[in-house]
XYZ file of C-alpha atoms in Angstrom:
466
model
C 28.087 32.085 4.961
C 24.759 30.827 3.649
C 24.385 27.621 1.621
C 21.175 26.540 -0.128
C 20.335 22.903 -0.762
C 17.250 21.498 -2.467
C 15.372 18.379 -1.441
C 12.761 16.830 -3.741
C 10.454 14.063 -2.604
C 7.579 11.880 -3.758
C 5.449 9.374 -1.875
C 2.687 6.861 -2.488
C 3.073 6.593 -6.250
C 1.314 3.194 -6.012
C 2.573 2.270 -9.494
C 0.404 4.964 -11.064
C 2.845 5.644 -13.863
C 0.801 8.166 -15.876
C 2.684 11.112 -14.374
C 6.075 9.422 -14.140
C 7.313 10.813 -17.509
C 6.429 14.295 -16.205
C 8.194 13.633 -12.900
C 11.314 12.534 -14.793
C 11.272 15.649 -16.965
C 10.654 17.949 -13.986
C 13.346 16.439 -11.749
C 15.948 16.416 -14.507
C 15.153 20.053 -15.318
C 15.541 21.047 -11.667
C 18.734 19.042 -11.302
C 20.301 20.925 -14.209
C 19.191 24.284 -12.758
C 20.748 23.516 -9.394
C 23.991 22.242 -10.927
C 24.223 25.427 -13.008
C 23.704 27.470 -9.830
C 26.283 25.478 -7.882
C 23.604 24.172 -5.487
C 23.264 20.665 -4.111
C 20.108 18.631 -4.680
C 18.787 15.392 -3.187
C 15.873 13.165 -4.179
C 13.900 10.866 -1.868
C 10.964 8.452 -2.122
C 8.872 7.923 1.014
C 7.429 4.488 0.190
C 4.578 2.770 -1.631
C 6.239 3.384 -4.974
C 5.363 -0.240 -5.745
C 1.778 -1.421 -6.057
C 0.845 -4.776 -7.529
C -2.153 -3.231 -9.273
C 0.080 -2.533 -12.283
C 1.332 -5.377 -14.512
C 4.854 -3.886 -14.472
C 5.052 -4.278 -10.706
C 3.175 -7.587 -10.618
C 5.262 -9.315 -13.289
C 8.649 -8.117 -12.010
C 7.964 -8.283 -8.252
C 8.726 -4.564 -8.147
C 12.133 -4.837 -9.824
C 11.013 -2.509 -12.623
C 10.049 0.104 -10.021
C 13.600 -0.019 -8.693
C 14.920 0.402 -12.220
C 12.802 3.546 -12.542
C 14.147 4.938 -9.276
C 17.694 4.163 -10.425
C 17.200 5.935 -13.756
C 16.080 9.107 -11.978
C 19.020 8.868 -9.555
C 17.203 8.798 -6.229
C 19.487 9.257 -3.260
C 17.485 7.308 -0.674
C 14.093 5.716 -0.085
C 12.172 4.118 2.714
C 9.565 1.400 2.269
C 5.810 1.580 2.594
C 3.333 -1.132 3.451
C 2.942 -2.001 -0.234
C 6.611 -2.923 -0.432
C 6.607 -4.424 3.051
C 3.530 -6.622 3.240
C 2.169 -7.232 -0.256
C 5.289 -9.023 -1.516
C 6.433 -12.392 -0.238
C 9.402 -12.508 2.144
C 11.717 -13.579 -0.661
C 10.448 -10.924 -3.078
C 10.991 -8.130 -0.543
C 14.351 -9.541 0.478
C 15.537 -9.209 -3.124
C 13.546 -6.132 -4.161
C 16.512 -3.795 -3.778
C 19.277 -6.098 -5.044
C 20.024 -3.744 -7.946
C 19.262 -0.453 -6.201
C 21.766 2.380 -6.705
C 20.386 4.262 -3.690
C 20.175 3.735 0.058
C 17.139 2.031 1.614
C 16.846 3.824 4.941
C 14.712 1.953 7.456
C 15.441 1.483 11.137
C 12.428 -0.509 12.355
C 12.533 -3.670 10.201
C 14.376 -6.826 11.281
C 14.710 -10.456 10.333
C 13.293 -13.143 12.610
C 16.786 -13.410 14.090
C 16.555 -9.763 15.219
C 19.102 -8.642 12.668
C 18.606 -5.888 10.139
C 18.342 -7.257 6.590
C 21.467 -6.543 4.585
C 19.625 -4.275 2.145
C 18.658 -1.589 4.685
C 20.488 1.084 6.660
C 19.098 2.455 9.922
C 20.285 5.858 8.716
C 22.420 7.468 6.052
C 24.675 10.493 6.455
C 25.073 13.056 3.698
C 28.065 15.354 3.829
C 27.511 18.684 2.088
C 30.192 20.620 0.212
C 30.392 23.000 3.155
C 31.197 20.143 5.504
C 27.786 20.169 7.216
C 26.311 16.719 7.776
C 22.685 15.619 7.418
C 21.366 12.335 8.816
C 18.623 10.672 6.793
C 16.389 8.431 8.925
C 13.544 6.170 7.800
C 10.619 4.374 9.453
C 7.586 2.539 8.145
C 4.128 1.673 9.460
C 3.923 -0.701 12.411
C 1.906 -3.625 10.972
C 3.341 -6.076 13.457
C 1.126 -9.102 12.797
C 1.383 -8.896 9.009
C 5.158 -8.570 8.975
C 5.314 -11.491 11.390
C 3.302 -13.690 9.038
C 5.860 -12.908 6.339
C 8.778 -13.865 8.591
C 9.853 -10.313 9.400
C 9.915 -8.414 12.670
C 8.741 -4.818 12.721
C 9.641 -2.610 15.644
C 7.661 0.253 17.114
C 8.802 3.235 15.002
C 8.848 5.628 17.966
C 11.166 3.350 19.930
C 13.307 2.866 16.846
C 13.575 6.627 16.346
C 14.553 7.118 19.967
C 17.463 4.719 19.521
C 18.550 5.954 16.094
C 18.475 9.642 16.997
C 20.534 8.948 20.110
C 23.101 7.221 17.892
C 23.442 9.939 15.252
C 22.627 13.317 16.765
C 26.118 13.995 18.119
C 27.653 13.288 14.718
C 25.453 15.384 12.411
C 24.185 18.932 12.141
C 20.654 18.237 10.851
C 18.215 15.320 10.793
C 15.680 14.516 8.075
C 13.143 11.730 8.558
C 11.548 9.721 5.728
C 8.302 8.665 7.418
C 5.799 6.226 5.986
C 3.642 6.481 9.101
C 0.969 9.040 8.228
C 0.260 12.637 9.129
C -1.022 11.983 12.673
C 2.114 10.094 13.655
C 4.303 12.681 11.926
C 2.734 15.410 14.038
C 3.379 13.370 17.180
C 7.002 12.815 16.147
C 7.473 16.532 15.588
C 6.314 17.163 19.153
C 8.255 14.326 20.788
C 11.540 14.438 18.839
C 12.768 18.036 18.615
C 16.091 16.876 17.143
C 14.337 16.125 13.837
C 14.426 19.163 11.563
C 12.325 17.927 8.627
C 9.793 15.113 8.235
C 9.060 14.023 4.676
C 5.843 12.031 5.055
C 3.623 9.546 3.282
C 1.100 6.740 3.861
C -1.949 8.957 4.454
C -1.521 10.690 1.077
C -1.495 14.143 2.656
C -0.550 17.036 0.415
C 0.903 19.947 2.391
C 1.114 22.850 -0.051
C 3.564 24.874 2.019
C 4.439 22.324 4.634
C 3.373 22.380 8.270
C 5.536 23.769 11.044
C 5.240 22.153 14.480
C 7.596 23.714 16.976
C 10.870 23.801 15.032
C 10.124 20.824 12.778
C 8.885 21.208 9.207
C 6.468 18.541 7.940
C 6.037 17.906 4.206
C 3.891 15.533 2.151
C 3.326 15.249 -1.607
C -0.090 13.574 -1.876
C -0.333 10.419 -3.992
C -0.065 8.869 -7.463
C 2.613 11.321 -8.646
C 0.209 14.245 -8.710
C 2.862 16.406 -7.060
C 6.571 16.545 -6.423
C 7.509 18.063 -3.080
C 10.341 20.531 -2.671
C 12.045 21.638 0.524
C 14.534 24.475 0.179
C 17.049 24.630 2.997
C 19.235 27.635 3.608
C 22.021 26.802 6.032
C 24.295 29.103 7.970
C 27.462 27.082 7.453
C 29.449 28.922 10.129
C 26.866 28.352 12.871
C 25.769 25.045 11.292
C 22.166 26.084 11.799
C 19.075 26.390 9.632
C 18.711 29.968 8.450
C 15.537 29.266 6.469
C 13.458 26.223 5.578
C 10.418 26.277 3.305
C 8.295 23.645 1.570
C 6.248 23.693 -1.616
C 4.490 21.365 -4.045
C 4.626 21.391 -7.840
C 1.697 19.878 -9.719
C 2.855 17.491 -12.420
C -0.078 17.662 -14.828
C 1.143 20.878 -16.563
C 4.734 19.627 -16.851
C 6.177 18.316 -20.092
C 6.657 14.570 -20.453
C 9.930 12.790 -20.967
C 9.042 10.952 -24.172
C 11.817 8.400 -23.699
C 10.389 7.458 -20.288
C 6.853 7.262 -21.656
C 8.054 4.933 -24.430
C 9.859 2.756 -21.856
C 6.691 2.414 -19.736
C 4.592 1.438 -22.761
C 7.121 -1.164 -23.901
C 7.639 -2.488 -20.370
C 3.891 -2.843 -19.857
C 3.578 -4.932 -23.013
C 6.540 -7.057 -21.961
C 5.087 -7.642 -18.496
C 1.622 -8.441 -19.804
C 3.262 -11.136 -21.918
C 5.005 -12.492 -18.819
C 1.635 -12.664 -17.048
C 0.056 -14.536 -19.964
C 1.133 -17.974 -18.756
C -1.881 -20.257 -18.072
C -3.047 -20.946 -14.519
C -6.250 -22.876 -15.224
C -9.014 -23.787 -17.640
C -12.757 -23.091 -17.522
C -15.335 -25.203 -19.319
C -17.829 -22.360 -19.149
C -17.856 -18.620 -18.621
C -17.988 -17.238 -15.079
C -20.347 -14.273 -15.173
C -19.957 -11.407 -12.737
C -22.709 -9.160 -11.353
C -22.037 -6.528 -8.696
C -25.596 -6.467 -7.372
C -26.674 -10.106 -7.532
C -25.161 -13.497 -6.850
C -23.317 -14.759 -9.895
C -21.263 -17.766 -10.931
C -17.995 -15.870 -10.503
C -18.740 -14.349 -7.079
C -19.907 -17.775 -5.909
C -16.651 -19.273 -7.159
C -14.659 -16.643 -5.258
C -16.515 -17.050 -1.965
C -16.175 -20.840 -2.201
C -12.424 -20.414 -2.754
C -12.109 -18.262 0.364
C -14.175 -20.662 2.483
C -12.122 -23.677 1.436
C -8.751 -21.936 1.734
C -9.491 -20.638 5.236
C -11.462 -23.712 6.330
C -14.336 -21.555 7.542
C -17.836 -22.480 8.659
C -19.102 -19.563 6.621
C -17.566 -17.247 4.022
C -18.399 -13.742 2.884
C -16.956 -11.417 0.235
C -18.293 -8.427 -1.653
C -19.060 -8.914 -5.355
C -17.255 -5.649 -6.171
C -14.003 -7.494 -5.534
C -14.345 -8.869 -9.078
C -14.057 -6.276 -11.832
C -15.279 -8.332 -14.790
C -16.536 -11.737 -15.911
C -14.088 -14.514 -16.796
C -14.423 -16.167 -20.181
C -14.299 -19.901 -20.766
C -11.092 -21.532 -21.928
C -7.528 -20.944 -20.785
C -7.180 -18.583 -17.830
C -3.899 -16.683 -17.386
C -2.265 -14.727 -14.561
C -2.978 -11.614 -16.623
C -6.720 -12.414 -16.643
C -6.845 -12.846 -12.878
C -4.679 -9.785 -12.275
C -6.950 -7.593 -14.379
C -10.110 -8.956 -12.781
C -8.851 -9.091 -9.184
C -5.952 -6.604 -8.823
C -6.257 -5.951 -5.083
C -3.356 -6.607 -2.665
C -5.922 -8.164 -0.321
C -5.387 -11.356 1.668
C -7.923 -13.884 2.932
C -8.521 -14.071 6.649
C -10.741 -15.815 9.177
C -12.562 -14.106 12.038
C -14.685 -15.600 14.777
C -18.047 -13.882 15.199
C -21.065 -14.581 17.344
C -24.301 -15.351 15.564
C -25.913 -12.048 16.526
C -22.881 -10.126 15.219
C -22.926 -12.048 11.952
C -26.643 -11.426 11.475
C -26.157 -7.701 12.036
C -23.422 -7.662 9.388
C -25.677 -9.481 6.926
C -28.474 -6.963 7.489
C -26.123 -4.003 7.174
C -24.410 -5.344 4.054
C -27.738 -5.656 2.199
C -28.505 -1.960 2.580
C -28.487 -0.162 -0.753
C -26.084 2.516 0.509
C -23.553 -0.180 1.450
C -23.850 -2.082 -1.833
C -23.331 1.149 -3.805
C -20.561 2.432 -1.574
C -17.554 3.663 -3.564
C -14.692 2.087 -1.649
C -11.272 3.703 -1.459
C -8.163 2.394 0.245
C -7.759 -0.616 2.553
C -6.122 -2.449 -0.344
C -9.264 -2.233 -2.497
C -8.512 -1.402 -6.132
C -12.050 -1.646 -7.484
C -14.961 0.753 -7.757
C -17.881 -0.144 -5.513
C -18.689 -2.521 -2.673
C -21.389 -4.537 -4.451
C -23.603 -7.302 -3.048
C -22.164 -9.315 -0.165
C -21.984 -12.947 -1.241
C -22.123 -15.758 1.328
C -21.340 -19.440 1.477
C -22.471 -21.575 4.406
C -25.492 -19.467 5.303
C -28.768 -18.770 3.564
C -30.064 -15.218 3.459
C -33.725 -14.627 2.662
C -34.838 -11.140 1.680
C -38.199 -9.620 0.883
C -39.125 -6.353 -0.778
C -41.336 -4.300 1.520
C -43.751 -1.483 0.733
C -40.890 1.031 0.912
C -39.517 -0.567 -2.254
C -36.372 -1.822 -0.506
C -35.138 -5.348 0.101
C -35.125 -6.329 3.765
C -33.413 -9.360 5.304
C -36.058 -11.478 6.977
C -34.017 -14.550 7.912
C -30.435 -15.793 8.146
C -29.974 -19.531 8.574
C -27.064 -21.958 8.708
C -27.771 -25.531 7.630
C -31.488 -24.846 7.897
C -31.382 -23.431 11.413
C -31.396 -19.859 12.664
C -28.026 -18.501 13.712
C -27.319 -19.116 17.372
C -26.802 -15.583 18.753
C -24.207 -16.741 21.300
C -22.332 -19.286 19.192
C -19.033 -18.363 17.562
C -18.807 -19.048 13.823
C -15.547 -19.192 11.875
C -16.110 -16.652 9.097
C -13.719 -16.715 6.143
C -13.500 -13.303 4.516
C -10.996 -10.641 3.400
C -8.546 -8.682 5.521
C -10.023 -5.410 4.220
C -12.998 -5.823 6.555
C -10.736 -6.031 9.606
C -9.628 -2.423 9.024
C -11.602 0.795 9.053
C -15.165 1.298 10.225
C -17.252 -0.559 7.654
C -18.005 -3.557 9.880
C -16.989 -2.799 13.494
C -17.795 -6.347 14.647
C -15.177 -7.741 12.253
C -12.648 -5.027 13.037
C -13.060 -5.582 16.773
C -13.178 -9.391 16.692
C -10.788 -10.806 19.288
C -9.693 -13.757 17.185
C -8.463 -13.155 13.644
C -6.295 -15.377 11.475
C -4.599 -13.870 8.418
C -3.319 -15.915 5.483
C -0.260 -14.462 3.728
C 1.297 -13.898 1.255
C -1.506 -15.311 -0.925
C -3.819 -12.736 -2.505
C -7.376 -13.385 -3.653
C -6.282 -13.971 -7.236
C -3.934 -16.683 -5.968
C -6.938 -18.408 -4.380
C -8.836 -18.219 -7.659
C -5.913 -19.840 -9.480
C -5.614 -22.503 -6.775
C -9.277 -23.434 -6.979
C -9.210 -23.590 -10.760
C -6.282 -25.979 -10.605
C -7.503 -28.215 -7.794
C -11.229 -27.910 -7.469
C -14.387 -27.819 -9.535
C -17.185 -25.280 -9.353
C -19.930 -26.385 -6.950
C -23.170 -26.903 -8.805
């Protein structure tokens, strides 16, 4: 006898709630269809539903996101890096207190090597036919960052090896919720043949009809709620084997909105903006912002980073600030709007010749106008790199471009072989923008404080250097 079940999944919403009313309408419509047809349906989130870019998430420490997942009756979720390493230890530890769904995650532990009480290494779903499906979950292996937040993260491949060994004799099928990214998902499909379906996220891949590797089906639904993924499973209940398995994506833009959900989001946003309106500081004068020149505000930010990290030198791109800051009372809402990134300060040790090369590269027009995406950046463009602790002299040559002609520290040229403690942002330690920073042997990260926390701290305790 054949039995059909329907699995719907989203990933990497990142608190982009514009399509959420459409997702609610679509999922509820499909749920009714499947109930009418006597078919079972399950709904999963693959992580990064929360993102502190939105005032709803920022003001409630993600609790409102969980309320949204509850309302839509999700069956299980796993966490992404935005849940895992942009909230404080306490905020994550209580994020799912009111969840009506399972948090499936096998590779996160407390510092005492115990699983937190809000996670399950796996969940088992028993179908009407008696067939059993194990739901597994793993998240990205950011070992150092979890450690700084008093968590322990285990290698997801090792964790899967252990979890699969524990469940495979007790279930008929295995589904993995993977916030690892498409490359890792492909490796898992090759190395773990017991996994039947991988619902993926993290790299925002959208697989229109899924991807079959050996006998494993990979699925991914993009980002920001642009799509809802659907996997239709047809099971031979006598043989307890997959008869057919196919994946698809439904674009949300054409779907009707749930007006009740849209109203809730509008009202919740207003409520949370009011929560964020408590004062954090006071400015005697306006801090102007300019993406392509040094300004009072970018200077204030780079000074904050240098002091917080106790660096010899500090550097940050002006594009980190999205607007000027008016004089008078400054609120959390102001700083959140102007500096929404889940980006932490850090300190790297660079030789003088490496630092000079970075200065030269950062002053290139293509770098200053670079439209940054990802790495925690929630702005638009890179902007001018602003420094504290070094002096950069530029001159416009006959080609019409500015060229760096000298970089000095306390009036002297940088020593090419001396290591300097450079306070900056963790974003530069990822990706390929500045390889010298990414590859630096010694890096110190400061967590859970974000850049806007440093701005508030400096306003409360320091004065602007004249």
